[in-house]
Every structure is written in structure tokens, then in C-alpha cells.
């Protein structure tokens, strides 16, 4: 009797220890999040002021200056990447959900898209360098946008497919029964029904690429000036942050912290927004 | 972070539906029976073309990287993979230090991240009350949303000095002069790179594991509780055995991410082409070498060598990620019985 009681207590203690271990694991994850966010706020907030958004970078050693050109460059390249990547991704996702479903082609595309989602983004940079920068004989904003678009496509493909599959088949059949051609069913019924979800997927893809730096390093490169054209190097917040953080100048490092705060807040807000929409979708 | 990543098992959408083949036949009949519907045919072909584009993209990446790296392949042959030379002036390039750094930093990161991710997944699915599990789960996902470069900057300016001051001296003392902890405690090198990698892949592994654990049928869990198991005994004897293949898949997924992680590593690893037994010493990875040298490489051979390294990285990550996918597919098929 005493022995079984002891065994029982031992099992309970073991269980309690595992609770503690699991709790500490979760705490471990949270500590990093709050540590990083706290540092970003403490160092980034002082760097952000009106000049930060409106002025060009100052030469090293000169106080003041801002990252207006980099902010505009990031917006431009991200918008261009979205314009290229989203339609392509939505079309491919539509094929998977509406036509391919369980076909061999659809399975292959799904598999490859999942590989691409996790593929190293720097390799995408090297690829775009080889097919765009080399033939055009120069770094360009366009090359950067293409690199980001390639990173967006697989994300958009998979979310579009997942959301479209949530639209019930009975809805498609009802529309078809009214004599609508299938393409109209997809465009006017499925897309409309799935709009919120697809927007979320796009938002997540945009959030993801707006934090990407590696693929821009040797495609869009960087520039201390306003960029006259997308066929020329374009400054982006991320690459500027990289160069400034690695520089020995305090002013530049301070600007880099400001850029870091801006990028992180942008990405986190977009991600949280997307999560909130996802939580509310009931198709 | 993508939705597939959030839900962890991207087959969710299609896998969760029966009769997934309902629509295509209907569509086909609509095309056959009525007047010819060119619109439908065109729509189908266009979407299929974009789907094929995804396949073509990966094929093109492999082909182009090999082609542009061919100069290096021809010059150095297979010796490129185990040469330690890295001398742009003399035109000698070898990938061994970078390959070594990539593999070792990722393996250390996996070794740290796996048990913690397992703990987080168990905490979120089996232990935490719902009111706590949701916000904690969301916060862990936020960790995945923080861009790589932010980890790098924080690592260089905050974490590295912290390590150099508080952690590495302790390690040196505990290590007692073993080669593993040799060298000055700089806070820059393999150790900080591995630690930051561990934190970065943690949310990915945890999220896949969490989704796997929720797939385990409640019936099996309740059976374990029914015979008097404690929570931990239930997890150990029901949840983990049932999802073992998937857990390995999740680890592979994390490994695939760690191998290709660029900016964070570039900031803190020190970017030195050397192989050192000490984890306090600086090193380099394939990705960090590319980030550092690519836009400044002048000679064709240098660029070509870097591209060949990119090709090697692409191959390694593709194999690892494909294995991860395969393992996760198998486990999901088994648990959901399809």
C-alpha cells in the first residue's frame, strides 16, 4: 500500500515537473519576443521624427537626415512585387482549387510551392541576379521586385487554394445550374465569396516580403538618392538598414534602429490584422 | 509567415474534404453539352499555365544556378566542396568552411530548438487553459513574423555584448580549456549565430508540432486519461508515439529554414572563412558569404563560385524540405485515415 502510494506521488511529481518544463518553454519563446520588441522601441523611437520620413540620408558625420528615399523605394518595390506576384499566385491557386484538385499536376505544384515557401530567399536573389541583373548589365529596382514576387507567389498560391476550397461545391453547382459558364462561376461566385480570405493571404504575403532583405542585396542594391527609375538601383529600408547598421557612424546606426522599428511594426501590424480577419472568416 | 505555415499542415484545405472531384466533371460536362465554351477552356488553360509556371520556376532556378556556377564547377571540380581556400586575389575558392558553418550552426540550432518547441506545443495543446493558450500561441507566431534582419541587428548590438559579458566567460570557465570554448569571448561567432537561429526556427517547429498534436483523436487521449494516466503520461504514451513521424518532419522543416537563413546569421557569425573547433570562434555560412561578398565580387570566377555555393545550398535545402514534406504527408494521411 505504502509502495503504491509512493509510486502515485512520484508520478504526480513527474507530471508537475513536466508542466513546469512546458511552461518554461513557452516563457522562453516569449522572453525573446519581448526582449527584441523592447530594444526596438527603446532605440527606434528616438530616431523617428519628421525628418526621418521627409529627408534624404545625410553624409556620415552630419547629424540629421532621413530615409525618405528608402521608404519610398520599399513601398515602390513591394507594390511592384505585389502587382507581379499576386495575379500569378491567384491564377495558379485557382487552378489547384477549381481544376486540378487531385490531379498529378496539382499535387506536383502543391509540393513545389511548399518547397518554395521555405526555400532560402538569398538563393532567389542569386537566381534573379543571374536572369535579370546580368542581362540588363546593372542592378535595378525591377530586379528587386521580381525577386520579391517570386517569394510571394508560393504563399499566395497556397492560401488562395485553401480559401477557395472552403467555398462549398453546392454554391458552384447552383451557379452552373443557372447556366453560368464556369469561369464566371469562379470569378463572380467563388472569388466573391472568398474575397476576405484571399485578401488576408495577400496581406500575409506582402508582410512577409516587406521584411525580406537577402533577395534585395544584389538585385535592387541601394542608393543614397531618390531613384529616378526602376531600371536603376533603388534604396530600400531593409538594405539601408543593413548598410547603416554595419557602418561605424552613430547617426547612421540611429537611423538604422528607426528603420528597424518601422519595418517590424509594419510587418507585425499586417500579420496581426491578417490573423484577426482569418479568425472571423466563416465561409 | 504564410497561412500554410500557420495551419502547419497545408493539406488541410483539400485533405479535409471528401468528394474533392465534384466540380471538375461538372465543369467538363458544361463544356461538352452546351455550345462550345471557349471562355471556360481559356480560363482553364490560363490557370493551368500559371500553375506550371510554379514548377518551371524551380526547374529554372536549379538550371540557371548550375549554369552560372559552371565556370567554378569546371575550374575546381568536386574539390570545390572540400577545399578550405578562399582567396579572391589568387582566384582560389573552396566551399568547405561555408558548408561546415552552415551545417554546424543549423544542427546546434535544431538541438536547442527541438526540445523547447516540443515543450511549447505540449503546453499549448494539452496543458495551458484556453484563455492562456491563445495569446501565447499568437505571441509565438509573432516571433516568426519578425524579419530576419531585425534578429540580426538585435543580435549584433544587444545579444552579442550580452553573450560576451555574461554567458561566454561562464562557458569558458565550465569548459575548463576544452577546444570547444577556445578563444576570446567576443559575442560574435558560431554560438550567437546558432542561438539566434534556434529562436528563429522555434516558432515554425512549434507551430507544426502543435497542429500535429491537435490531429490526435480525442478518443485516444481520453482513453489514456480513462485508465488514470497523468497529462505527461498521456502525452508520452499517446500523443508523441502517434505523431513521431510528423515530429521528425517538423524538425526537418526547421532545419531547412535554418540552413538558408541569411541576414540574422550574417550580422553575428563574423564572416571568416575558417573552420574552428571552438563555437566561440567566428565562421561563415553559405548564405552569409553570399550576402557579404556577392555584390562586391569582381572576377567572374568569384561570382561563379558564389553562385555554385548558392546551388549547393539550394540542393541541400530542397532535399531536406522535401523529406520534411514527405514525412508530414505520411503522418497526416495516417492520422486522418486517408
Coordinates of C-alpha atoms in Angstrom, one line a residue, chain B residues 75-241:
Chain B
X75 CA 37.7 25.2 -62.6
X76 CA 37.6 23.4 -59.3
X77 CA 35.6 20.3 -59.9
X78 CA 34.3 18.4 -56.9
X79 CA 37.3 19.6 -54.9
X80 CA 35.3 22.9 -54.5
X81 CA 33.3 21.2 -51.9
X82 CA 36.1 20.2 -49.6
X83 CA 38.7 22.9 -50.3
X84 CA 39.4 25.3 -47.5
X85 CA 40.9 28.0 -49.8
X86 CA 39.2 31.4 -50.1
X87 CA 41.5 33.8 -51.8
X88 CA 39.8 36.2 -54.2
X89 CA 43.1 37.7 -55.1
X90 CA 44.7 34.5 -56.2
X91 CA 41.4 33.2 -57.6
X92 CA 41.2 30.2 -55.3
X93 CA 37.8 29.3 -53.9
X94 CA 36.6 26.4 -51.7
X95 CA 33.2 26.0 -50.1
X96 CA 34.2 23.7 -47.1
X97 CA 34.3 26.4 -44.4
X98 CA 30.9 27.8 -45.5
X99 CA 29.3 24.3 -45.8
X100 CA 30.7 23.4 -42.4
X101 CA 29.4 26.6 -40.8
X102 CA 26.0 26.2 -42.4
X103 CA 25.6 22.6 -41.3
X104 CA 27.0 23.1 -37.8
X105 CA 25.2 26.3 -36.9
X106 CA 21.9 24.7 -38.1
X107 CA 22.5 21.5 -36.2
X108 CA 23.2 23.3 -33.0
X109 CA 20.1 25.5 -33.6
X110 CA 18.0 22.4 -34.1
X111 CA 19.4 20.7 -31.0
X112 CA 18.3 23.7 -28.9
X113 CA 15.0 24.5 -30.6
X114 CA 13.6 21.0 -30.8
X115 CA 13.0 20.3 -27.1
X116 CA 11.8 23.8 -26.5
X117 CA 9.4 23.6 -29.5
X118 CA 8.1 20.3 -28.2
X119 CA 7.5 21.9 -24.8
X120 CA 5.7 24.8 -26.3
X121 CA 3.5 22.5 -28.5
X122 CA 2.6 20.3 -25.5
X123 CA 1.9 23.4 -23.4
X124 CA -0.3 24.9 -26.0
X125 CA -2.3 21.8 -26.8
X126 CA -2.5 19.8 -23.6
X127 CA -1.6 21.9 -20.6
X128 CA -2.5 25.6 -20.9
X129 CA -6.0 26.7 -20.2
X130 CA -7.7 28.0 -23.4
X131 CA -7.5 31.6 -22.2
X132 CA -3.8 31.4 -22.0
X133 CA -3.1 29.1 -25.0
X134 CA -4.5 31.6 -27.5
X135 CA -2.5 34.7 -26.6
X136 CA 0.7 32.7 -26.0
X137 CA 0.2 30.9 -29.3
X138 CA -0.2 34.2 -31.1
X139 CA 2.9 35.7 -29.4
X140 CA 5.0 32.7 -30.5
X141 CA 3.7 33.2 -34.1
X142 CA 4.7 36.9 -33.8
X143 CA 8.2 35.6 -33.2
X144 CA 8.1 34.0 -36.7
X145 CA 6.9 37.3 -38.2
X146 CA 9.9 39.4 -37.0
X147 CA 12.1 39.9 -40.1
X148 CA 15.4 38.1 -40.2
X149 CA 17.4 41.4 -40.4
X150 CA 15.8 42.6 -37.1
X151 CA 17.1 39.5 -35.4
X152 CA 20.5 40.2 -36.9
X153 CA 20.6 43.8 -35.8
X154 CA 19.4 43.0 -32.3
X155 CA 21.9 40.1 -32.2
X156 CA 24.8 42.3 -33.1
X157 CA 24.1 45.3 -30.9
X158 CA 22.3 43.7 -27.9
X159 CA 22.7 40.0 -27.8
X160 CA 26.3 39.7 -28.7
X161 CA 27.6 42.1 -26.0
X162 CA 25.3 40.3 -23.5
X163 CA 26.8 36.9 -24.5
X164 CA 30.3 38.2 -24.4
X165 CA 29.8 39.7 -20.9
X166 CA 27.6 37.2 -19.1
X167 CA 27.5 33.9 -20.9
X168 CA 30.7 33.1 -22.8
X169 CA 33.0 33.7 -19.8
X170 CA 30.9 31.3 -17.8
X171 CA 31.1 28.7 -20.6
X172 CA 34.8 29.1 -20.8
X173 CA 35.1 28.5 -17.0
X174 CA 32.8 25.5 -17.1
X175 CA 34.5 24.1 -20.2
X176 CA 37.9 24.3 -18.5
X177 CA 40.0 25.0 -21.5
X178 CA 38.4 22.5 -23.9
X179 CA 38.9 23.4 -27.6
X180 CA 35.1 23.8 -27.8
X181 CA 35.2 27.1 -25.9
X182 CA 38.6 28.3 -27.0
X183 CA 39.3 31.9 -28.0
X184 CA 38.3 35.3 -26.6
X185 CA 34.6 35.8 -25.7
X186 CA 33.6 38.2 -28.4
X187 CA 29.9 37.5 -28.7
X188 CA 30.4 37.1 -32.4
X189 CA 30.8 33.6 -33.9
X190 CA 29.1 30.2 -34.2
X191 CA 27.4 30.3 -30.8
X192 CA 25.4 33.5 -31.2
X193 CA 24.5 32.5 -34.8
X194 CA 23.3 29.2 -33.6
X195 CA 21.3 30.6 -30.7
X196 CA 19.6 33.2 -32.9
X197 CA 18.8 30.6 -35.5
X198 CA 17.3 28.5 -32.7
X199 CA 15.0 31.3 -31.7
X200 CA 14.1 32.0 -35.3
X201 CA 13.1 28.4 -36.2
X202 CA 11.4 27.8 -32.8
X203 CA 8.0 29.2 -33.8
X204 CA 8.0 27.2 -37.1
X205 CA 8.7 23.9 -35.4
X206 CA 6.4 24.6 -32.5
X207 CA 3.5 25.6 -34.9
X208 CA 3.8 22.4 -36.9
X209 CA 4.0 20.2 -33.8
X210 CA 1.0 22.0 -32.3
X211 CA -1.1 21.3 -35.4
X212 CA 0.0 17.7 -35.4
X213 CA -0.9 17.2 -31.7
X214 CA -4.4 18.6 -32.3
X215 CA -4.8 16.0 -35.0
X216 CA -4.5 13.2 -32.5
X217 CA -8.1 11.9 -31.9
X218 CA -9.6 12.9 -28.6
X219 CA -10.7 9.3 -28.2
X220 CA -7.1 8.1 -27.8
X221 CA -6.3 10.9 -25.4
X222 CA -9.4 10.2 -23.3
X223 CA -8.7 6.5 -23.2
X224 CA -5.3 7.3 -21.6
X225 CA -6.9 9.6 -19.1
X226 CA -9.5 7.0 -18.5
X227 CA -7.0 4.4 -17.3
X228 CA -5.6 7.0 -14.9
X229 CA -2.7 8.5 -16.8
X230 CA -1.4 11.9 -15.9
X231 CA -1.1 14.6 -18.6
X232 CA 2.5 13.9 -19.1
X233 CA 2.0 10.1 -19.3
X234 CA -0.8 10.6 -21.8
X235 CA 1.5 12.9 -23.9
X236 CA 4.4 10.4 -23.7
X237 CA 2.4 7.3 -24.5
X238 CA -0.3 8.6 -26.8
X239 CA 0.4 11.9 -28.5
X240 CA 4.1 11.6 -29.1
X241 CA 4.1 7.9 -30.4

